[in-house]
CSV table of C-alpha atoms and ligand atoms in Angstrom, one decimal:
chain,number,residue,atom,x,y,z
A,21,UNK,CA,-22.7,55.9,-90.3
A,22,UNK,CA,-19.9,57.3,-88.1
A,23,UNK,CA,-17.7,55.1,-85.8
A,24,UNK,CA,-19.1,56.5,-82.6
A,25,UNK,CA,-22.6,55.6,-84.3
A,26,UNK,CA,-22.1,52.6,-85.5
A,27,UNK,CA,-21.1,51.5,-81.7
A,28,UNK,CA,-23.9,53.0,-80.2
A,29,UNK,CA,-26.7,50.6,-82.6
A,30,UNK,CA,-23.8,47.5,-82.0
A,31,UNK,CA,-25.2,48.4,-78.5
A,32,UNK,CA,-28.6,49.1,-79.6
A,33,UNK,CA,-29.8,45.8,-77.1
A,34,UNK,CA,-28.1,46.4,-74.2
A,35,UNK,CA,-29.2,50.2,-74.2
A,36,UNK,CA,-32.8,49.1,-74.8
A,37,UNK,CA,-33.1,46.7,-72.4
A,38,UNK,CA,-32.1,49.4,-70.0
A,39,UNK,CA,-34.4,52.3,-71.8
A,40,UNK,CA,-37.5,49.6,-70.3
A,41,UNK,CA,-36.4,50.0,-66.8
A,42,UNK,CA,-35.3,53.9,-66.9
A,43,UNK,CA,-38.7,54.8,-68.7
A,44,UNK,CA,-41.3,53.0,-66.6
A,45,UNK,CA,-42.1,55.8,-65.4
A,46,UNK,CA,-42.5,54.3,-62.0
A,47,UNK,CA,-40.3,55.4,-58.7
A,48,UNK,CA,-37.2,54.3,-58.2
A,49,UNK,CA,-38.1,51.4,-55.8
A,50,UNK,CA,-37.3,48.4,-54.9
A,51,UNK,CA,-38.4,47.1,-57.7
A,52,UNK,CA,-36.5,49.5,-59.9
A,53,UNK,CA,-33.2,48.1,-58.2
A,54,UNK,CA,-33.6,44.6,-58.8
A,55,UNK,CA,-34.6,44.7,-62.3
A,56,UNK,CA,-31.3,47.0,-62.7
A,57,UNK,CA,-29.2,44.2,-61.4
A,58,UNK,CA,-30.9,41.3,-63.3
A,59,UNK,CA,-31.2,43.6,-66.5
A,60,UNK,CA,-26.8,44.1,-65.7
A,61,UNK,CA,-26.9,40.4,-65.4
A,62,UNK,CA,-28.2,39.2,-68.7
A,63,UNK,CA,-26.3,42.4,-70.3
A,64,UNK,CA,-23.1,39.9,-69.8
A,65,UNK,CA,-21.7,42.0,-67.2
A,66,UNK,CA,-21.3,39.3,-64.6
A,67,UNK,CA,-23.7,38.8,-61.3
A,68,UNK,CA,-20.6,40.4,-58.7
A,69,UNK,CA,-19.9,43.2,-60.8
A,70,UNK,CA,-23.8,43.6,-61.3
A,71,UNK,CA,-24.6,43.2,-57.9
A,72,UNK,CA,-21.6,45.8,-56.6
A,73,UNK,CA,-22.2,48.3,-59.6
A,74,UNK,CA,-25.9,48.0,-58.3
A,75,UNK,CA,-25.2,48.3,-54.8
A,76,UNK,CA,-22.9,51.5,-55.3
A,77,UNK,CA,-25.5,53.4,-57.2
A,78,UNK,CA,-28.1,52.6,-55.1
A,79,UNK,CA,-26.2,54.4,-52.4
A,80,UNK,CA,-24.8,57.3,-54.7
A,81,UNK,CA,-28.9,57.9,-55.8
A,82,UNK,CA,-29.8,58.2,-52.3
A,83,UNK,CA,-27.0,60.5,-50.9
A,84,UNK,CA,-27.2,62.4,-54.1
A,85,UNK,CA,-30.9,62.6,-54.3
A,86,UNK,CA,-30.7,61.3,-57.8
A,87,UNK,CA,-34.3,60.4,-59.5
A,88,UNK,CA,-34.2,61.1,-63.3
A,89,UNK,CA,-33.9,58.7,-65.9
A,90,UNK,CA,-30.9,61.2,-67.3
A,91,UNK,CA,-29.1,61.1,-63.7
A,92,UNK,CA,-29.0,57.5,-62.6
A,93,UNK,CA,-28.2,56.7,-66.3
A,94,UNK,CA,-25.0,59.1,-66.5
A,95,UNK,CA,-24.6,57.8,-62.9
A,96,UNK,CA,-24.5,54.1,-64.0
A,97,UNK,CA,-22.5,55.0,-67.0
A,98,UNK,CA,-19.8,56.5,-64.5
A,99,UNK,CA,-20.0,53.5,-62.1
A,100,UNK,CA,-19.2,50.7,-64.9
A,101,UNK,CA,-16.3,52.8,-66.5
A,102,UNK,CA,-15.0,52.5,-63.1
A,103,UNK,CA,-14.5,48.8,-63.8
A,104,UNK,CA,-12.0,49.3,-66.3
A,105,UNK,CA,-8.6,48.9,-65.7
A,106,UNK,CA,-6.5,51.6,-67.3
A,107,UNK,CA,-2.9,51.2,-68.2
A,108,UNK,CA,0.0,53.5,-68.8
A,109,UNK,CA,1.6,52.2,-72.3
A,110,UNK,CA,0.3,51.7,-74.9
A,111,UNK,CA,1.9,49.4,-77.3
A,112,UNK,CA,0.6,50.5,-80.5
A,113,UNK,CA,2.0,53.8,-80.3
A,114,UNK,CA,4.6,53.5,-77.5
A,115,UNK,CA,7.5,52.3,-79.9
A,116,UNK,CA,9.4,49.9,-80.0
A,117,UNK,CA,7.0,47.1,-79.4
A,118,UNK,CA,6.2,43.8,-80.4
A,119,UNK,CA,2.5,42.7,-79.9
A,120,UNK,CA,1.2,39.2,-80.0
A,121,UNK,CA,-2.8,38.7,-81.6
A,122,UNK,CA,-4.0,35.4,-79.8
A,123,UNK,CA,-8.2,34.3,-79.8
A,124,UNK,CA,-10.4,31.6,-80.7
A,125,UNK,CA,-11.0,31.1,-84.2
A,126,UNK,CA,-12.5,33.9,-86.1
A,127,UNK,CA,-12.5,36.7,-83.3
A,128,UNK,CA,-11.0,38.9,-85.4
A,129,UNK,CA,-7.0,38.5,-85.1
A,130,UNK,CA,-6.1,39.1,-88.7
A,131,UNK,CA,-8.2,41.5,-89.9
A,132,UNK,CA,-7.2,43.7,-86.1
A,133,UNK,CA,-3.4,43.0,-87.2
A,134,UNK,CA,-4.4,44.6,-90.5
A,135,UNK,CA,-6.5,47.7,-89.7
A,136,UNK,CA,-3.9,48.7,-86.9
A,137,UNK,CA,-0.9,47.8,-88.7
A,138,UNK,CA,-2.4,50.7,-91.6
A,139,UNK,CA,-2.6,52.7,-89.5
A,140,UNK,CA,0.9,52.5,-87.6
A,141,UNK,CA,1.9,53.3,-91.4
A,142,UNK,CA,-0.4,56.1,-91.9
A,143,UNK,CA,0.9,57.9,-88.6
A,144,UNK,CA,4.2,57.3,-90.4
A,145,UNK,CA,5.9,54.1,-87.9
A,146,UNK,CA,8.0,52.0,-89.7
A,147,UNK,CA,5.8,48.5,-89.3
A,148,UNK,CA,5.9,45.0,-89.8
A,149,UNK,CA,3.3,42.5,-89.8
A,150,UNK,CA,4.4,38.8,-88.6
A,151,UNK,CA,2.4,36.0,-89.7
A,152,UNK,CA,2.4,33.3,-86.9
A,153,UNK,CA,-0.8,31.6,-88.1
A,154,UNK,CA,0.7,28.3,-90.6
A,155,UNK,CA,-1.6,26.2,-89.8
A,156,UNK,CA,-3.8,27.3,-93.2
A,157,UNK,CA,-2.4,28.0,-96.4
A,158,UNK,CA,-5.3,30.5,-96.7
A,159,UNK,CA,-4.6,32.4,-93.3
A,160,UNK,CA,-1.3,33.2,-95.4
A,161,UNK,CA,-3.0,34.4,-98.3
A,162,UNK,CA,-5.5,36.9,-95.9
A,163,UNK,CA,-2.9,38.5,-93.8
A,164,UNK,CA,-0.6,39.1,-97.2
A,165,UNK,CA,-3.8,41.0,-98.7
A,166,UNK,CA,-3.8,42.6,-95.5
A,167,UNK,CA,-0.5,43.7,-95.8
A,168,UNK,CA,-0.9,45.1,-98.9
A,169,UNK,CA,-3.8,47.0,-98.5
A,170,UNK,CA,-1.8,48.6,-95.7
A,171,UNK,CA,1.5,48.9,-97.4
A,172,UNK,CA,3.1,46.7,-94.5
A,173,UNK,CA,5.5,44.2,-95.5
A,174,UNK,CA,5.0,40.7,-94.2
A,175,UNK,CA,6.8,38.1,-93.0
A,176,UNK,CA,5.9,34.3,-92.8
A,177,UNK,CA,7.0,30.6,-93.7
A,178,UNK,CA,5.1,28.3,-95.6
A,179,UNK,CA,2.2,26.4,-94.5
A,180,UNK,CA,3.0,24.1,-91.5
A,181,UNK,CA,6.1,25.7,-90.4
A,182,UNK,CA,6.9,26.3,-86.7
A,183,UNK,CA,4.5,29.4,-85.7
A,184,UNK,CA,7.5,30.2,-82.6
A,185,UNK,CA,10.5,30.3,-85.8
A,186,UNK,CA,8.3,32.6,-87.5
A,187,UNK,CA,8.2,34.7,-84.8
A,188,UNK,CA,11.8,34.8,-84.2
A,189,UNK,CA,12.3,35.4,-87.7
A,190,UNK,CA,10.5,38.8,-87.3
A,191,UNK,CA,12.2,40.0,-84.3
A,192,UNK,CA,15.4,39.3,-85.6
A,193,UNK,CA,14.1,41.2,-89.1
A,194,UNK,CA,12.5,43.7,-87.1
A,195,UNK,CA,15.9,44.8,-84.9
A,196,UNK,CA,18.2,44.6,-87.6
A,197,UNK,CA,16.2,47.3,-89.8
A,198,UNK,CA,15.2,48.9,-86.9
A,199,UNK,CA,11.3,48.4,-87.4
A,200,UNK,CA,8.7,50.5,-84.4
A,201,UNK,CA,6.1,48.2,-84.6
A,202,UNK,CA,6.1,44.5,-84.9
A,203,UNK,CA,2.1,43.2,-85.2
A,204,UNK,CA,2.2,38.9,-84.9
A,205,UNK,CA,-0.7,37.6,-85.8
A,206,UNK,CA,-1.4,33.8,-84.8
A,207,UNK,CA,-3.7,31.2,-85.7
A,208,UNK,CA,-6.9,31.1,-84.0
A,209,UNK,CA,-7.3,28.3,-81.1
A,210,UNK,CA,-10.1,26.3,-78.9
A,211,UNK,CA,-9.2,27.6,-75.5
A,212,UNK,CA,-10.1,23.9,-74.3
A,213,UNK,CA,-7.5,22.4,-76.4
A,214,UNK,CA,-4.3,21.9,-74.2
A,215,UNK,CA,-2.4,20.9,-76.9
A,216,UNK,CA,-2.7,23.9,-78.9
A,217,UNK,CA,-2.5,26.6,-75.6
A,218,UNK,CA,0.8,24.7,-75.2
A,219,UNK,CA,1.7,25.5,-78.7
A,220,UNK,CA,0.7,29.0,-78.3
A,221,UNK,CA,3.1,29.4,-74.7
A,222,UNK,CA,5.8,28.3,-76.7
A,223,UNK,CA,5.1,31.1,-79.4
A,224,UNK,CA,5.0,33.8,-76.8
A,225,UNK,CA,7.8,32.4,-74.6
A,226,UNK,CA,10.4,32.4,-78.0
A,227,UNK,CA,9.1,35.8,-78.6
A,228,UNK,CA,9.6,37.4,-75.2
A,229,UNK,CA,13.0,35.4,-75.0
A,230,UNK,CA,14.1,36.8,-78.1
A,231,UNK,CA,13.1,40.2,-78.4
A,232,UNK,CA,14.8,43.2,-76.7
A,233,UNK,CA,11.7,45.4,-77.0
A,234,UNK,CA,8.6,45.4,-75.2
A,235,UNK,CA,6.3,42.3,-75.9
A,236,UNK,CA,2.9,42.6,-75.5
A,237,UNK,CA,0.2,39.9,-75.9
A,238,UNK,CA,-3.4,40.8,-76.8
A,239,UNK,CA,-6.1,38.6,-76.2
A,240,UNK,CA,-8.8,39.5,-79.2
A,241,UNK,CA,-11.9,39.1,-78.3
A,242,UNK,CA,-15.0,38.6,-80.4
A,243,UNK,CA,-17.6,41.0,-78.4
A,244,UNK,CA,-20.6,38.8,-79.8
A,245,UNK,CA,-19.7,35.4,-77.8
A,246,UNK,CA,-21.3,36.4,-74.5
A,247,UNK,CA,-20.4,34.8,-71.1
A,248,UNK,CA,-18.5,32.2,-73.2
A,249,UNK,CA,-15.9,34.8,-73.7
A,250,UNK,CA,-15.3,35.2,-70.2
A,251,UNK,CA,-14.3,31.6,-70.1
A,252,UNK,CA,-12.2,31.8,-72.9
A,253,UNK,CA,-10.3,35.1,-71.9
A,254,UNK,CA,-9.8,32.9,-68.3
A,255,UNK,CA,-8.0,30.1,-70.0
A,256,UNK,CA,-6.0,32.8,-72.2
A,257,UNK,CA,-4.6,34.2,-69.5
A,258,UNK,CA,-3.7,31.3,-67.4
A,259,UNK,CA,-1.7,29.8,-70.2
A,260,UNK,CA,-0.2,33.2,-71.5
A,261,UNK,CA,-0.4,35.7,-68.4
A,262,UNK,CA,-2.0,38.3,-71.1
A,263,UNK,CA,-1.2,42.2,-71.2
A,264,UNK,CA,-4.4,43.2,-72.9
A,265,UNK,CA,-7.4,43.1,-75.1
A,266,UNK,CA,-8.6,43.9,-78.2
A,267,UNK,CA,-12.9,44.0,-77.9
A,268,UNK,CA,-13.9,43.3,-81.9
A,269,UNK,CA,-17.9,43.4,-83.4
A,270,UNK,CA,-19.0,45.7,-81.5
A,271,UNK,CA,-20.6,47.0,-84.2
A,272,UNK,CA,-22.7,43.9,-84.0
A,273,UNK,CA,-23.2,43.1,-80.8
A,274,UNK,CA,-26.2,42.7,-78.6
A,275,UNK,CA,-24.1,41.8,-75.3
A,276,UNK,CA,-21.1,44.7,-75.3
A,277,UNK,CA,-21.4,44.2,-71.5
A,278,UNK,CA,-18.9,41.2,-72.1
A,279,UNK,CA,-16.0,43.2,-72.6
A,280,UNK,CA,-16.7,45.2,-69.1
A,281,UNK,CA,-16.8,41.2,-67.4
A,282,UNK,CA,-13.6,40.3,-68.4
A,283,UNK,CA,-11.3,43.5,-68.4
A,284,UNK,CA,-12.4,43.7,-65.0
A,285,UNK,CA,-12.4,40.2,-63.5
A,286,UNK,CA,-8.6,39.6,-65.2
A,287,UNK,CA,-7.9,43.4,-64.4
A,288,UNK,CA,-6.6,43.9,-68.8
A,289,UNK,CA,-6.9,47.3,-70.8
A,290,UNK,CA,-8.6,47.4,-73.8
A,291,UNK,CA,-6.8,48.8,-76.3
A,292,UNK,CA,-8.7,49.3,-79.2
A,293,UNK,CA,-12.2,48.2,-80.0
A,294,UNK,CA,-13.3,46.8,-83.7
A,295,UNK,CA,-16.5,48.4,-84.9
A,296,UNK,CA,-16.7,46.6,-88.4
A,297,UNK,CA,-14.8,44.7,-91.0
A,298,UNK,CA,-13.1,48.1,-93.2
A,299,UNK,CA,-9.5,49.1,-92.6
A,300,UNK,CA,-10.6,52.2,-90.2
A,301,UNK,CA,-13.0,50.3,-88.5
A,302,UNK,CA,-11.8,50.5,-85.0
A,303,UNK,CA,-11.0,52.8,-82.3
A,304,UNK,CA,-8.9,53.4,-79.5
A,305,UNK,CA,-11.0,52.5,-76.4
A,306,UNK,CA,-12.7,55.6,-73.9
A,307,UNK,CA,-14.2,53.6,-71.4
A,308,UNK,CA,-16.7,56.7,-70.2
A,309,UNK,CA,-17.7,56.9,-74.1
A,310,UNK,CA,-18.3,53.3,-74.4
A,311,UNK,CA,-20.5,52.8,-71.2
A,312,UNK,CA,-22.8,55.6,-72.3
A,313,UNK,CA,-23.3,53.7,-75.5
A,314,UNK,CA,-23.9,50.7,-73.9
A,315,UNK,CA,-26.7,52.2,-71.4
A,316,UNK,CA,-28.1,55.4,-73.0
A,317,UNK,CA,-27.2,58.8,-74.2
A,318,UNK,CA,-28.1,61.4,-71.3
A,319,UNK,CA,-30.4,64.0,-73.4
B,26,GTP,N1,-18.6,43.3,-88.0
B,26,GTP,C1,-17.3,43.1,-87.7
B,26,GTP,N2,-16.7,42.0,-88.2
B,26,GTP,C2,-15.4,41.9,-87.9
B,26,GTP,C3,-14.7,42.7,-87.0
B,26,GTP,N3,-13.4,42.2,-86.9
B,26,GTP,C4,-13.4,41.1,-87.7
B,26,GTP,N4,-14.5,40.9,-88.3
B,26,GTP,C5,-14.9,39.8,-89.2
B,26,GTP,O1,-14.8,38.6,-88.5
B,26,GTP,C6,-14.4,37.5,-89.4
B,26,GTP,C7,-13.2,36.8,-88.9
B,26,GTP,O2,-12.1,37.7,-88.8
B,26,GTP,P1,-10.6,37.3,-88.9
B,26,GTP,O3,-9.8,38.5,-88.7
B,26,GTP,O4,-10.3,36.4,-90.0
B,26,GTP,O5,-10.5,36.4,-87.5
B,26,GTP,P2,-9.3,35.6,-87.0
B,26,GTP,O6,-9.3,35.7,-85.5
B,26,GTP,O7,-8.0,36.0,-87.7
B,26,GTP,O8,-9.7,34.1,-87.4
B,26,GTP,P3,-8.8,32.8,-87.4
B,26,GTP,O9,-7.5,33.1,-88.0
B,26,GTP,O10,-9.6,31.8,-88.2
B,26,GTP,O11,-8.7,32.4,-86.0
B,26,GTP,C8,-14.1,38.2,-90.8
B,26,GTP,O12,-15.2,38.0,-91.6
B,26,GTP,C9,-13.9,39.7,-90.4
B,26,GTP,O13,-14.3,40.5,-91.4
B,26,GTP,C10,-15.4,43.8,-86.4
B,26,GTP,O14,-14.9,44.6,-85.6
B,26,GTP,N5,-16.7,43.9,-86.8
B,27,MG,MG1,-6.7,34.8,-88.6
């Protein structure tokens, strides 16, 4: 299966729950409208954005006389890419940069750090892989197999070393052989745990201090966690003032609609999305492309 294909089934449930409303086969009532929004609701989206996203194409169908299934769907498609924010740099392939991974526990930090920092090296940057996350003697382990399935080197400390010396560590390594890339990976965190968000400001406060180039942090996201993850991305970016995301499992997902809630209610790019667990399992994010997956292919 393709990566484009393997996005569209991750988003098998969102598009089907919209197929039942597009194919009724009824007009385009009231009734139509409202099941839209609810249908936009429990897709994750959020009840304002469903409820304006609604709302605008309601307007758009009448002015533009739209009635199909295959219109209002492209037309909905359209409507929710709006939502995105887009942004001008991008810090994997804008060089020199230094990008911070932060989450919650198993969103999928590590193995992004991996797949992206291969391939950085495959389009020939020179890139190294920080690795932040001490707080398991096993974290250490994955991110080194990581790095050498991506033929990146790594840098770390032992087990229960300062995450924030780490980090300086690589931005100092990093400048002095003149490195493109820097990819930091971090250990993953309870959002509701002020102790460790602390922890984590210091990280990204040393790091920004310290490095000359661009520093970018990337809230990863975990596309399968639902409404929860807006939550999480909310605390995230109070405590870090985050630059972007990374959407991950979407693959897997029944609720991509997550990843339109909080890009657009914290106003973040996604960068890349994960769509599976292999090295080239992710891809650089096309909003347009990844609404029509979530509601329907126009035939
Ligand atoms: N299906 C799928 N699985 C993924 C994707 N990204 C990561 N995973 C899997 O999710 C699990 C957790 O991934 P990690 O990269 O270890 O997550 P993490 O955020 O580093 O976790 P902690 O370090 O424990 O916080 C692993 O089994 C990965 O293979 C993806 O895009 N799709
Ligand atoms: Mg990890």
């Amino acid at each position: 299966m393709g990566l484009a294909d393997r996005l569209r089934s991750g988003l098998a449930k969102s598009r089907e729950a919209l197929n039942q409303i597009f194919y009724m086969g009824g007009d385009v009532d009231e009734q139509f409208w409202e099941d839209l929004e609810d249908t936009l609701v429990m897709g994750d989206i959020g009840p304002e954005l469903a409820m304006s996203v609604t709302d605008d194409l309601r307007e758009l169908a009448a002015k533009k006389g739209l009635r199909t299934a295959d219109q209002l769907r492209e037309a909905l498609a359209k409507r929710l890419a709006e939502a995105f924010p887009t942004s001008e740099r991008d810090p994997f392939d804008d060089t020199p940069s230094c990008v911070l991974f932060v989450g919650i526990n198993g969103a999928g930090k590590t193995t992004t750090v991996g797949k992206l920092a291969a391939a950085a090296k495959g389009s020939g940057k020179s890139v190294l892989i920080g690795g932040a996350d001490t707080f398991r003697a096993a974290a250490i382990e994955q991110l080194q197999v990581w790095g050498e399935r991506a033929d990146v080197r790594v840098v770390t400390r032992e087990r229960g070393a300062d995450p924030a010396s780490v980090c300086y560590d690589v931005v100092e390594t990093a400048e002095r052989e003149g490195t493109e890339l820097m990819l930091i990976d971090t250990a993953g965190r309870l959002h509701t745990s002020p102790e460790l968000m602390r922890e984590l400001a210091k990280i990204v406060n040393v790091t920004r201090k310290r490095a000359s180039m661009p520093v970018t942090v990337v809230l990863v996201v975990d596309a399968t966690t639902g409404q929860n993850g807006l939550a999480q991305a909310k605390e995230f970016n109070d405590a870090l003032d985050l630059d972007g995301l990374i959407v991950t499992k979407l693959d897997g997902t029944s609720k991509g609609g997550i990843a339109v809630s909080i890009a657009s209610q914290l106003d973040l790019p996604i960068w890349r999305i994960g769509v599976g667990e292999g090295i080239d399992d992710f891809q650089s994010f096309d909003a347009l492309n990844f609404t029509r997956a979530l509601v329907g292919e126009t035939i």
